[in-house]
Amino acid sequence: MTTRCKFECVAVTKRKGWAGHLLVHDAEFQAVFSGSEENKAFFAATPAGKLNVSTVVPNIFEPGKAYYLDITEVEL
């Protein structure tokens, strides 16, 4: 089963990571809750919360943009 959530990127910060050799991009997201009928529908039907992710790849996420997050159970 897959649950699709919608999150908005609220901030991206940069820091030195892993022994100071790589630039890490930390992105902070929050679940959408208003602003459009789609956002209201996602808020009513899917989990709410915050999400923080880090990557060494620049410019993947941009503050102010929304992203879908699909949560799929992994069979072990």
mmCIF file of N, CA, C and O in Angstrom:
data_model
loop_
_atom_site.group_PDB
_atom_site.id
_atom_site.type_symbol
_atom_site.label_atom_id
_atom_site.label_comp_id
_atom_site.label_asym_id
_atom_site.label_seq_id
_atom_site.Cartn_x
_atom_site.Cartn_y
_atom_site.Cartn_z
ATOM 1 N N MET A 1 0.839 -1.177 0.000
ATOM 2 C CA MET A 1 0.000 0.000 0.000
ATOM 3 C C MET A 1 0.886 1.243 0.000
ATOM 4 O O MET A 1 1.907 1.292 0.663
ATOM 5 N N THR A 2 0.481 2.256 -0.757
ATOM 6 C CA THR A 2 1.226 3.507 -0.832
ATOM 7 C C THR A 2 0.356 4.652 -0.346
ATOM 8 O O THR A 2 -0.816 4.733 -0.698
ATOM 9 N N THR A 3 0.934 5.520 0.462
ATOM 10 C CA THR A 3 0.275 6.741 0.910
ATOM 11 C C THR A 3 1.017 7.920 0.313
ATOM 12 O O THR A 3 2.233 8.029 0.481
ATOM 13 N N ARG A 4 0.308 8.774 -0.409
ATOM 14 C CA ARG A 4 0.933 9.956 -1.007
ATOM 15 C C ARG A 4 0.650 11.165 -0.111
ATOM 16 O O ARG A 4 -0.490 11.463 0.212
ATOM 17 N N CYS A 5 1.706 11.841 0.285
ATOM 18 C CA CYS A 5 1.621 13.053 1.096
ATOM 19 C C CYS A 5 2.145 14.228 0.274
ATOM 20 O O CYS A 5 2.848 14.037 -0.711
ATOM 21 N N LYS A 6 1.821 15.432 0.703
ATOM 22 C CA LYS A 6 2.314 16.626 0.016
ATOM 23 C C LYS A 6 2.951 17.539 1.052
ATOM 24 O O LYS A 6 2.317 17.926 2.026
ATOM 25 N N PHE A 7 4.230 17.857 0.812
ATOM 26 C CA PHE A 7 4.996 18.690 1.728
ATOM 27 C C PHE A 7 5.545 19.911 0.996
ATOM 28 O O PHE A 7 5.876 19.833 -0.186
ATOM 29 N N GLU A 8 5.668 21.012 1.717
ATOM 30 C CA GLU A 8 6.277 22.222 1.168
ATOM 31 C C GLU A 8 7.656 22.409 1.787
ATOM 32 O O GLU A 8 7.831 22.258 2.999
ATOM 33 N N CYS A 9 8.633 22.722 0.947
ATOM 34 C CA CYS A 9 9.979 23.015 1.438
ATOM 35 C C CYS A 9 9.956 24.410 2.058
ATOM 36 O O CYS A 9 9.583 25.383 1.399
ATOM 37 N N VAL A 10 10.333 24.504 3.328
ATOM 38 C CA VAL A 10 10.306 25.796 4.013
ATOM 39 C C VAL A 10 11.697 26.396 4.188
ATOM 40 O O VAL A 10 11.827 27.592 4.416
ATOM 41 N N ALA A 11 12.732 25.567 4.065
ATOM 42 C CA ALA A 11 14.090 26.103 4.212
ATOM 43 C C ALA A 11 15.112 25.099 3.689
ATOM 44 O O ALA A 11 14.909 23.896 3.766
ATOM 45 N N VAL A 12 16.205 25.638 3.150
ATOM 46 C CA VAL A 12 17.364 24.834 2.775
ATOM 47 C C VAL A 12 18.589 25.546 3.338
ATOM 48 O O VAL A 12 18.789 26.733 3.076
ATOM 49 N N THR A 13 19.370 24.829 4.122
ATOM 50 C CA THR A 13 20.599 25.396 4.668
ATOM 51 C C THR A 13 21.775 24.551 4.201
ATOM 52 O O THR A 13 21.619 23.378 3.869
ATOM 53 N N LYS A 14 22.949 25.164 4.191
ATOM 54 C CA LYS A 14 24.169 24.477 3.760
ATOM 55 C C LYS A 14 25.137 24.413 4.925
ATOM 56 O O LYS A 14 25.228 25.345 5.722
ATOM 57 N N ARG A 15 25.864 23.310 4.987
ATOM 58 C CA ARG A 15 26.870 23.140 6.037
ATOM 59 C C ARG A 15 27.955 22.196 5.540
ATOM 60 O O ARG A 15 27.733 21.413 4.618
ATOM 61 N N LYS A 16 29.102 22.307 6.163
ATOM 62 C CA LYS A 16 30.176 21.359 5.869
ATOM 63 C C LYS A 16 29.874 20.071 6.608
ATOM 64 O O LYS A 16 29.448 20.083 7.752
ATOM 65 N N GLY A 17 30.070 18.958 5.929
ATOM 66 C CA GLY A 17 29.789 17.674 6.550
ATOM 67 C C GLY A 17 30.873 16.674 6.239
ATOM 68 O O GLY A 17 31.750 16.911 5.420
ATOM 69 N N TRP A 18 30.765 15.553 6.916
ATOM 70 C CA TRP A 18 31.671 14.424 6.699
ATOM 71 C C TRP A 18 33.125 14.863 6.583
ATOM 72 O O TRP A 18 33.688 14.939 5.497
ATOM 73 N N ALA A 19 33.666 15.192 7.690
ATOM 74 C CA ALA A 19 35.077 15.583 7.812
ATOM 75 C C ALA A 19 35.397 16.870 7.060
ATOM 76 O O ALA A 19 36.538 17.114 6.705
ATOM 77 N N GLY A 20 34.386 17.695 6.814
ATOM 78 C CA GLY A 20 34.616 18.989 6.189
ATOM 79 C C GLY A 20 34.890 18.945 4.700
ATOM 80 O O GLY A 20 35.246 19.946 4.099
ATOM 81 N N HIS A 21 34.727 17.794 4.067
ATOM 82 C CA HIS A 21 35.071 17.650 2.656
ATOM 83 C C HIS A 21 33.891 17.878 1.715
ATOM 84 O O HIS A 21 34.092 18.181 0.551
ATOM 85 N N LEU A 22 32.677 17.699 2.206
ATOM 86 C CA LEU A 22 31.501 17.826 1.352
ATOM 87 C C LEU A 22 30.579 18.918 1.867
ATOM 88 O O LEU A 22 30.479 19.134 3.068
ATOM 89 N N LEU A 23 29.898 19.575 0.966
ATOM 90 C CA LEU A 23 28.883 20.548 1.332
ATOM 91 C C LEU A 23 27.548 19.815 1.393
ATOM 92 O O LEU A 23 27.122 19.185 0.419
ATOM 93 N N VAL A 24 26.897 19.870 2.552
ATOM 94 C CA VAL A 24 25.635 19.177 2.771
ATOM 95 C C VAL A 24 24.504 20.197 2.716
ATOM 96 O O VAL A 24 24.601 21.291 3.281
ATOM 97 N N HIS A 25 23.429 19.837 2.023
ATOM 98 C CA HIS A 25 22.248 20.689 1.908
ATOM 99 C C HIS A 25 21.147 20.063 2.754
ATOM 100 O O HIS A 25 20.687 18.959 2.453
ATOM 101 N N ASP A 26 20.739 20.762 3.823
ATOM 102 C CA ASP A 26 19.685 20.280 4.701
ATOM 103 C C ASP A 26 18.379 20.966 4.309
ATOM 104 O O ASP A 26 18.292 22.199 4.321
ATOM 105 N N ALA A 27 17.368 20.180 3.963
ATOM 106 C CA ALA A 27 16.069 20.721 3.560
ATOM 107 C C ALA A 27 15.035 20.396 4.629
ATOM 108 O O ALA A 27 14.972 19.277 5.133
ATOM 109 N N GLU A 28 14.238 21.410 4.955
ATOM 110 C CA GLU A 28 13.180 21.254 5.956
ATOM 111 C C GLU A 28 11.826 21.399 5.257
ATOM 112 O O GLU A 28 11.615 22.336 4.486
ATOM 113 N N PHE A 29 10.922 20.472 5.544
ATOM 114 C CA PHE A 29 9.601 20.447 4.916
ATOM 115 C C PHE A 29 8.521 20.412 5.990
ATOM 116 O O PHE A 29 8.742 19.892 7.075
ATOM 117 N N GLN A 30 7.337 20.932 5.629
ATOM 118 C CA GLN A 30 6.165 20.741 6.479
ATOM 119 C C GLN A 30 4.992 20.345 5.593
ATOM 120 O O GLN A 30 4.925 20.740 4.423
ATOM 121 N N ALA A 31 4.087 19.553 6.152
ATOM 122 C CA ALA A 31 2.928 19.099 5.400
ATOM 123 C C ALA A 31 2.052 20.298 5.034
ATOM 124 O O ALA A 31 1.896 21.230 5.816
ATOM 125 N N VAL A 32 1.499 20.267 3.824
ATOM 126 C CA VAL A 32 0.606 21.349 3.393
ATOM 127 C C VAL A 32 -0.720 21.224 4.137
ATOM 128 O O VAL A 32 -1.119 20.139 4.551
ATOM 129 N N PHE A 33 -1.401 22.353 4.309
ATOM 130 C CA PHE A 33 -2.697 22.321 4.986
ATOM 131 C C PHE A 33 -3.693 23.324 4.418
ATOM 132 O O PHE A 33 -4.883 23.240 4.686
ATOM 133 N N SER A 34 -3.227 24.288 3.632
ATOM 134 C CA SER A 34 -4.133 25.285 3.052
ATOM 135 C C SER A 34 -3.496 25.852 1.790
ATOM 136 O O SER A 34 -2.425 25.442 1.380
ATOM 137 N N GLY A 35 -4.186 26.807 1.166
ATOM 138 C CA GLY A 35 -3.636 27.453 -0.013
ATOM 139 C C GLY A 35 -4.275 26.997 -1.306
ATOM 140 O O GLY A 35 -4.233 27.705 -2.302
ATOM 141 N N SER A 36 -4.859 25.788 -1.303
ATOM 142 C CA SER A 36 -5.561 25.282 -2.477
ATOM 143 C C SER A 36 -6.486 24.161 -2.017
ATOM 144 O O SER A 36 -6.331 23.608 -0.926
ATOM 145 N N GLU A 37 -7.432 23.828 -2.869
ATOM 146 C CA GLU A 37 -8.330 22.713 -2.549
ATOM 147 C C GLU A 37 -7.546 21.403 -2.465
ATOM 148 O O GLU A 37 -7.833 20.554 -1.630
ATOM 149 N N GLU A 38 -6.531 21.240 -3.329
ATOM 150 C CA GLU A 38 -5.713 20.031 -3.265
ATOM 151 C C GLU A 38 -4.993 19.947 -1.929
ATOM 152 O O GLU A 38 -4.956 18.889 -1.297
ATOM 153 N N ASN A 39 -4.411 21.051 -1.476
ATOM 154 C CA ASN A 39 -3.714 21.049 -0.188
ATOM 155 C C ASN A 39 -4.653 20.690 0.957
ATOM 156 O O ASN A 39 -4.298 19.926 1.856
ATOM 157 N N LYS A 40 -5.865 21.229 0.946
ATOM 158 C CA LYS A 40 -6.849 20.909 1.987
ATOM 159 C C LYS A 40 -7.200 19.430 1.961
ATOM 160 O O LYS A 40 -7.348 18.799 3.008
ATOM 161 N N ALA A 41 -7.317 18.862 0.757
ATOM 162 C CA ALA A 41 -7.627 17.440 0.629
ATOM 163 C C ALA A 41 -6.483 16.580 1.165
ATOM 164 O O ALA A 41 -6.718 15.580 1.856
ATOM 165 N N PHE A 42 -5.253 16.946 0.865
ATOM 166 C CA PHE A 42 -4.104 16.201 1.391
ATOM 167 C C PHE A 42 -4.071 16.289 2.914
ATOM 168 O O PHE A 42 -3.820 15.297 3.597
ATOM 169 N N PHE A 43 -4.329 17.466 3.462
ATOM 170 C CA PHE A 43 -4.312 17.645 4.915
ATOM 171 C C PHE A 43 -5.359 16.763 5.592
ATOM 172 O O PHE A 43 -5.117 16.194 6.652
ATOM 173 N N ALA A 44 -6.512 16.628 4.953
ATOM 174 C CA ALA A 44 -7.603 15.852 5.535
ATOM 175 C C ALA A 44 -7.378 14.343 5.430
ATOM 176 O O ALA A 44 -7.948 13.585 6.215
ATOM 177 N N ALA A 45 -6.541 13.903 4.480
ATOM 178 C CA ALA A 45 -6.464 12.470 4.196
ATOM 179 C C ALA A 45 -5.121 11.812 4.475
ATOM 180 O O ALA A 45 -5.025 10.584 4.455
ATOM 181 N N THR A 46 -4.068 12.588 4.695
ATOM 182 C CA THR A 46 -2.747 11.987 4.851
ATOM 183 C C THR A 46 -2.074 12.494 6.116
ATOM 184 O O THR A 46 -2.530 13.453 6.737
ATOM 185 N N PRO A 47 -0.965 11.873 6.505
ATOM 186 C CA PRO A 47 -0.269 12.304 7.718
ATOM 187 C C PRO A 47 0.207 13.753 7.635
ATOM 188 O O PRO A 47 0.569 14.246 6.572
ATOM 189 N N ALA A 48 0.174 14.413 8.766
ATOM 190 C CA ALA A 48 0.735 15.757 8.884
ATOM 191 C C ALA A 48 2.049 15.643 9.629
ATOM 192 O O ALA A 48 2.303 14.672 10.328
ATOM 193 N N GLY A 49 2.907 16.629 9.462
ATOM 194 C CA GLY A 49 4.158 16.578 10.192
ATOM 195 C C GLY A 49 5.251 17.362 9.511
ATOM 196 O O GLY A 49 5.006 18.144 8.597
ATOM 197 N N LYS A 50 6.468 17.141 9.985
ATOM 198 C CA LYS A 50 7.658 17.795 9.446
ATOM 199 C C LYS A 50 8.602 16.721 8.943
ATOM 200 O O LYS A 50 8.594 15.583 9.415
ATOM 201 N N LEU A 51 9.428 17.104 7.987
ATOM 202 C CA LEU A 51 10.394 16.190 7.393
ATOM 203 C C LEU A 51 11.694 16.945 7.187
ATOM 204 O O LEU A 51 11.681 18.084 6.702
ATOM 205 N N ASN A 52 12.793 16.342 7.561
ATOM 206 C CA ASN A 52 14.115 16.912 7.321
ATOM 207 C C ASN A 52 14.934 15.896 6.546
ATOM 208 O O ASN A 52 15.004 14.725 6.925
ATOM 209 N N VAL A 53 15.533 16.350 5.446
ATOM 210 C CA VAL A 53 16.388 15.487 4.649
ATOM 211 C C VAL A 53 17.686 16.219 4.340
ATOM 212 O O VAL A 53 17.723 17.446 4.288
ATOM 213 N N SER A 54 18.738 15.461 4.129
ATOM 214 C CA SER A 54 20.038 16.019 3.783
ATOM 215 C C SER A 54 20.548 15.360 2.518
ATOM 216 O O SER A 54 20.318 14.168 2.297
ATOM 217 N N THR A 55 21.246 16.134 1.697
ATOM 218 C CA THR A 55 21.815 15.609 0.466
ATOM 219 C C THR A 55 23.112 16.354 0.152
ATOM 220 O O THR A 55 23.292 17.496 0.582
ATOM 221 N N VAL A 56 23.987 15.711 -0.577
ATOM 222 C CA VAL A 56 25.198 16.383 -1.043
ATOM 223 C C VAL A 56 24.998 16.920 -2.462
ATOM 224 O O VAL A 56 25.877 17.573 -3.012
ATOM 225 N N VAL A 57 23.845 16.640 -3.050
ATOM 226 C CA VAL A 57 23.524 17.126 -4.388
ATOM 227 C C VAL A 57 22.853 18.499 -4.257
ATOM 228 O O VAL A 57 21.822 18.619 -3.603
ATOM 229 N N PRO A 58 23.425 19.533 -4.868
ATOM 230 C CA PRO A 58 22.855 20.874 -4.716
ATOM 231 C C PRO A 58 21.578 21.078 -5.540
ATOM 232 O O PRO A 58 21.350 20.398 -6.546
ATOM 233 N N ASN A 59 20.768 22.012 -5.085
ATOM 234 C CA ASN A 59 19.607 22.514 -5.830
ATOM 235 C C ASN A 59 18.544 21.467 -6.144
ATOM 236 O O ASN A 59 17.854 21.582 -7.148
ATOM 237 N N ILE A 60 18.402 20.465 -5.298
ATOM 238 C CA ILE A 60 17.326 19.495 -5.493
ATOM 239 C C ILE A 60 16.007 20.077 -4.988
ATOM 240 O O ILE A 60 14.972 19.925 -5.626
ATOM 241 N N PHE A 61 16.057 20.738 -3.837
ATOM 242 C CA PHE A 61 14.858 21.281 -3.215
ATOM 243 C C PHE A 61 14.950 22.798 -3.147
ATOM 244 O O PHE A 61 16.033 23.353 -2.964
ATOM 245 N N GLU A 62 13.795 23.452 -3.266
ATOM 246 C CA GLU A 62 13.750 24.911 -3.267
ATOM 247 C C GLU A 62 12.656 25.386 -2.311
ATOM 248 O O GLU A 62 11.499 24.944 -2.426
ATOM 249 N N PRO A 63 12.999 26.273 -1.372
ATOM 250 C CA PRO A 63 11.979 26.797 -0.465
ATOM 251 C C PRO A 63 10.819 27.424 -1.243
ATOM 252 O O PRO A 63 11.006 28.074 -2.259
ATOM 253 N N GLY A 64 9.613 27.160 -0.753
ATOM 254 C CA GLY A 64 8.410 27.685 -1.377
ATOM 255 C C GLY A 64 7.775 26.730 -2.374
ATOM 256 O O GLY A 64 6.632 26.925 -2.768
ATOM 257 N N LYS A 65 8.498 25.699 -2.776
ATOM 258 C CA LYS A 65 7.941 24.717 -3.711
ATOM 259 C C LYS A 65 7.402 23.517 -2.934
ATOM 260 O O LYS A 65 7.916 23.168 -1.870
ATOM 261 N N ALA A 66 6.379 22.880 -3.495
ATOM 262 C CA ALA A 66 5.774 21.714 -2.867
ATOM 263 C C ALA A 66 6.241 20.449 -3.574
ATOM 264 O O ALA A 66 6.542 20.458 -4.769
ATOM 265 N N TYR A 67 6.280 19.359 -2.804
ATOM 266 C CA TYR A 67 6.744 18.073 -3.306
ATOM 267 C C TYR A 67 5.837 16.968 -2.785
ATOM 268 O O TYR A 67 5.372 17.028 -1.646
ATOM 269 N N TYR A 68 5.599 15.956 -3.609
ATOM 270 C CA TYR A 68 4.863 14.780 -3.164
ATOM 271 C C TYR A 68 5.838 13.820 -2.510
ATOM 272 O O TYR A 68 6.975 13.653 -2.950
ATOM 273 N N LEU A 69 5.375 13.171 -1.467
ATOM 274 C CA LEU A 69 6.147 12.149 -0.782
ATOM 275 C C LEU A 69 5.305 10.881 -0.780
ATOM 276 O O LEU A 69 4.204 10.864 -0.228
ATOM 277 N N ASP A 70 5.800 9.854 -1.449
ATOM 278 C CA ASP A 70 5.108 8.567 -1.477
ATOM 279 C C ASP A 70 5.729 7.645 -0.438
ATOM 280 O O ASP A 70 6.941 7.398 -0.463
ATOM 281 N N ILE A 71 4.891 7.133 0.445
ATOM 282 C CA ILE A 71 5.339 6.217 1.478
ATOM 283 C C ILE A 71 4.814 4.833 1.117
ATOM 284 O O ILE A 71 3.601 4.612 1.081
ATOM 285 N N THR A 72 5.731 3.943 0.814
ATOM 286 C CA THR A 72 5.368 2.592 0.395
ATOM 287 C C THR A 72 6.003 1.583 1.324
ATOM 288 O O THR A 72 7.201 1.635 1.599
ATOM 289 N N GLU A 73 5.196 0.659 1.793
ATOM 290 C CA GLU A 73 5.708 -0.394 2.663
ATOM 291 C C GLU A 73 6.690 -1.272 1.906
ATOM 292 O O GLU A 73 6.487 -1.609 0.740
ATOM 293 N N VAL A 74 7.785 -1.615 2.568
ATOM 294 C CA VAL A 74 8.795 -2.484 1.987
ATOM 295 C C VAL A 74 8.586 -3.890 2.552
ATOM 296 O O VAL A 74 8.515 -4.075 3.763
ATOM 297 N N GLU A 75 8.476 -4.843 1.667
ATOM 298 C CA GLU A 75 8.340 -6.240 2.101
ATOM 299 C C GLU A 75 9.715 -6.786 2.433
ATOM 300 O O GLU A 75 10.642 -6.678 1.641
ATOM 301 N N LEU A 76 9.843 -7.366 3.585
ATOM 302 C CA LEU A 76 11.124 -7.934 4.004
ATOM 303 C C LEU A 76 11.159 -9.427 3.825
ATOM 304 O O LEU A 76 10.219 -10.114 3.814
#
